[in-house]
CSV table of C-alpha atoms in Angstrom, one decimal:
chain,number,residue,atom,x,y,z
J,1,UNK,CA,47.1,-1.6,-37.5
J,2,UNK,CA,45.2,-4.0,-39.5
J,3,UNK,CA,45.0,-7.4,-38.5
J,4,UNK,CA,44.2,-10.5,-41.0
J,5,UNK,CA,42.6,-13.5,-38.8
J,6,UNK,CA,42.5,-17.0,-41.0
J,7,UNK,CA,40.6,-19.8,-39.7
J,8,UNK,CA,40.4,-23.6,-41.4
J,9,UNK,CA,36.4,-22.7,-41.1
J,10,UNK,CA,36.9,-19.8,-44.0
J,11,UNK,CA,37.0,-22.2,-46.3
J,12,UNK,CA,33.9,-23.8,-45.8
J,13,UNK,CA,31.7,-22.9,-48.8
J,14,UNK,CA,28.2,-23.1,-46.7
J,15,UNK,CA,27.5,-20.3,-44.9
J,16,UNK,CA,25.1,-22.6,-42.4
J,17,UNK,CA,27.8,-25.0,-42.1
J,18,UNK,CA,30.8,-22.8,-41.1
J,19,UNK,CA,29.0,-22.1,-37.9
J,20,UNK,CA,29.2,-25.2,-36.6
J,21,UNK,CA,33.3,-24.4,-36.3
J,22,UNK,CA,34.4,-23.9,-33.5
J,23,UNK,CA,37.0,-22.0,-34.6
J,24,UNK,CA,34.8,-20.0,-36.8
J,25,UNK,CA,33.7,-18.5,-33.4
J,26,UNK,CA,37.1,-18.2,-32.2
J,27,UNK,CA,38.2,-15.9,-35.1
J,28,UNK,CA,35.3,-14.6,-34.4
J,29,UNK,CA,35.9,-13.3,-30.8
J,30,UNK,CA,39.4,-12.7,-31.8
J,31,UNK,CA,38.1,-10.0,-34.3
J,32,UNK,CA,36.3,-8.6,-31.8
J,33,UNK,CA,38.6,-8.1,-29.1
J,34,UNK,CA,41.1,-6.6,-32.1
J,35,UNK,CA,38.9,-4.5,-32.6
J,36,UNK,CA,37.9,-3.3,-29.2
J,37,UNK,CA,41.5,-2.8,-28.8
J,38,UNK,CA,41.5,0.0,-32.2
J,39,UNK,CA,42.8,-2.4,-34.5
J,40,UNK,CA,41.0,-2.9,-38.1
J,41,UNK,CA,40.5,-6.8,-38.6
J,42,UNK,CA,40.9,-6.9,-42.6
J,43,UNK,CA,39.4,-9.7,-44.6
J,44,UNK,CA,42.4,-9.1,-47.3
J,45,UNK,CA,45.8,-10.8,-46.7
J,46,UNK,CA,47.5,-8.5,-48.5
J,47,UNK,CA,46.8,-5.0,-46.4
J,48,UNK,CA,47.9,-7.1,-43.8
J,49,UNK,CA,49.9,-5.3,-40.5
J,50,UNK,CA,49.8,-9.0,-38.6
J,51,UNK,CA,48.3,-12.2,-39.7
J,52,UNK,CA,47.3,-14.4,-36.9
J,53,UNK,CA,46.1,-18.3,-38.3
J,54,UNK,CA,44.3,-19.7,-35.0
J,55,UNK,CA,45.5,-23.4,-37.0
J,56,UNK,CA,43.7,-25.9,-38.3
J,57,UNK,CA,44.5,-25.4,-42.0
J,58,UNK,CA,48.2,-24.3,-42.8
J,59,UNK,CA,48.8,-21.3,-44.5
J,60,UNK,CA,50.4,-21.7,-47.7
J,61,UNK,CA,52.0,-18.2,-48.0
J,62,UNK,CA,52.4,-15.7,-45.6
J,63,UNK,CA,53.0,-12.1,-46.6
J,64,UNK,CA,56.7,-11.3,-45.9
J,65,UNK,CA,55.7,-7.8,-44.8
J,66,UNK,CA,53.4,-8.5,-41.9
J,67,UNK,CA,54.4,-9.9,-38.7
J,68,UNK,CA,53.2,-13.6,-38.7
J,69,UNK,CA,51.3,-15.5,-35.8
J,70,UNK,CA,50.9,-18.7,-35.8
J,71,UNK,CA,48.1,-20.3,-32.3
J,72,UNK,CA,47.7,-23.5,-32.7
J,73,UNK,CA,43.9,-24.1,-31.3
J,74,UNK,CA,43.1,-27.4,-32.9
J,75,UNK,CA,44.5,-30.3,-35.1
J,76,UNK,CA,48.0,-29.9,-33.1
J,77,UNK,CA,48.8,-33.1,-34.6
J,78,UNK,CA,48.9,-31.5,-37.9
J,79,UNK,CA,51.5,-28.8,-36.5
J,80,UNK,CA,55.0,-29.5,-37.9
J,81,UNK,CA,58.3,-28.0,-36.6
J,82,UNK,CA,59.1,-26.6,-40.2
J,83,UNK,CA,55.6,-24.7,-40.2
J,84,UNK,CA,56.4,-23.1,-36.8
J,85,UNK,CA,59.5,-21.6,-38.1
J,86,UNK,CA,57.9,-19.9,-40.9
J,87,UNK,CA,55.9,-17.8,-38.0
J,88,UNK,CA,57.3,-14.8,-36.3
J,89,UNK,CA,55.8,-15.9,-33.1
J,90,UNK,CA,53.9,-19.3,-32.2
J,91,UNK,CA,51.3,-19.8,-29.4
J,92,UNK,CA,49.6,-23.0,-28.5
J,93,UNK,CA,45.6,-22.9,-26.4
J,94,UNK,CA,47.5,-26.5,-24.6
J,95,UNK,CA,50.0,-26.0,-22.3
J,96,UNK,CA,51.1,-29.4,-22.7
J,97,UNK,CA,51.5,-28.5,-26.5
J,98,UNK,CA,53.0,-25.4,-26.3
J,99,UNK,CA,56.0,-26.5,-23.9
J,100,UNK,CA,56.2,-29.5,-26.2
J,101,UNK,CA,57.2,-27.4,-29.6
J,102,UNK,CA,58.4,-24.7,-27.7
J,103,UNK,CA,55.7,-22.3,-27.9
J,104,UNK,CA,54.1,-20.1,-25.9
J,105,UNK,CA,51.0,-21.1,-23.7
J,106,UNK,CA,48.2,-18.5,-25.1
J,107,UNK,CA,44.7,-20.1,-23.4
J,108,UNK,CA,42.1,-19.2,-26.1
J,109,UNK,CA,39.4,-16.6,-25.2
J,110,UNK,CA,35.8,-16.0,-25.7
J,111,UNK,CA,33.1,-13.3,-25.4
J,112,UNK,CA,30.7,-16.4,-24.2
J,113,UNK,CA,30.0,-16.2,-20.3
J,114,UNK,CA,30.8,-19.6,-18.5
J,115,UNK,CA,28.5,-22.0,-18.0
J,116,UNK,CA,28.1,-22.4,-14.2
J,117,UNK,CA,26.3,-26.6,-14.2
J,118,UNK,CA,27.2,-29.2,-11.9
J,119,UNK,CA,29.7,-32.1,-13.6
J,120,UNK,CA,28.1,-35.3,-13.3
J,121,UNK,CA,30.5,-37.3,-15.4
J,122,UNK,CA,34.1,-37.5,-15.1
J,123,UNK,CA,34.3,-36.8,-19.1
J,124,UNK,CA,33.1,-34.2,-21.1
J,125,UNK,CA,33.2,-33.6,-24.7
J,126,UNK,CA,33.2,-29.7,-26.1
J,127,UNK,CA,32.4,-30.1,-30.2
J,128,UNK,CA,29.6,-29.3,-32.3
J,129,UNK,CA,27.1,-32.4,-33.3
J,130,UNK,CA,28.0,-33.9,-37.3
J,131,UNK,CA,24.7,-35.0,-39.1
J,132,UNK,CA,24.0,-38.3,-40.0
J,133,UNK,CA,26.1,-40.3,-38.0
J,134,UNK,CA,27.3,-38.5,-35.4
J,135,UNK,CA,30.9,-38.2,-33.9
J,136,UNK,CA,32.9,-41.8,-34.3
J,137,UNK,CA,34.4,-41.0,-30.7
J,138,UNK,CA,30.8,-40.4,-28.9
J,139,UNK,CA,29.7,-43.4,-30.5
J,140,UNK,CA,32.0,-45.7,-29.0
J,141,UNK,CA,31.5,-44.1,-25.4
J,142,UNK,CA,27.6,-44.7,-25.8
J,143,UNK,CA,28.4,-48.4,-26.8
């Protein structure tokens, strides 16, 4: 079966820069575990079995052949109910999310081994540094 994976990071023109997505290394481990499973990932939409968008960008079309998968990972606040209902099946990495459109809770996944470190703060941030002037959010918390 051949499996098309779209990511909002795939449209990042610089190379460097698209690894510093996180979801760039979702799609990443996605493909992986497809694959492990006997699937083909396919970089073309259109020999497409299943397309799975791990969202952050919509999708403008999706092929009416393959079986469409929509898991929201990020930006959930750019998830619409219209959008949902052009997917064959909808899957949200929040549980919170997912029970709030009506999806199904799918945690994300990863090849990465946990970090075992002791938590010293009762907040953490997961995100990738921005040059120049840093996140606006972890700015305010240093101030």
């Amino acid at each position: 079966m051949n499996i098309y994976i779209v990511a909002a990071s795939d449209a990042e023109l610089d190379a460097e820069r698209r690894l510093r997505w996180g979801d760039h290394w979702f799609k990443q481990s996605l493909g992986a575990a497809v694959q492990g499973l006997g699937h083909t990932v396919t970089e073309n939409a259109l020999e497409a079995d299943v397309v799975v968008n791990c969202h952050g960008a919509r999708v403008e079309r999706l092929p009416e052949w393959a079986f469409n998968i929509l898991w929201v990972i990020g930006h959930p606040d750019a998830v619409t109910a219209a959008e949902c209902l052009e997917y064959d099946a909808v899957f949200a990495e929040s549980a919170e999310f997912a029970a709030h459109i009506g999806a199904v809770h799918l945690p994300g996944a990863s090849d990465m081994m946990p970090m075992n470190v002791p938590i010293e703060h009762d907040t953490v941030f997961v995100g990738n540094a921005r040059p120049g002037h840093g996140r606006p959010c972890i700015n305010e918390l240093k101030d």
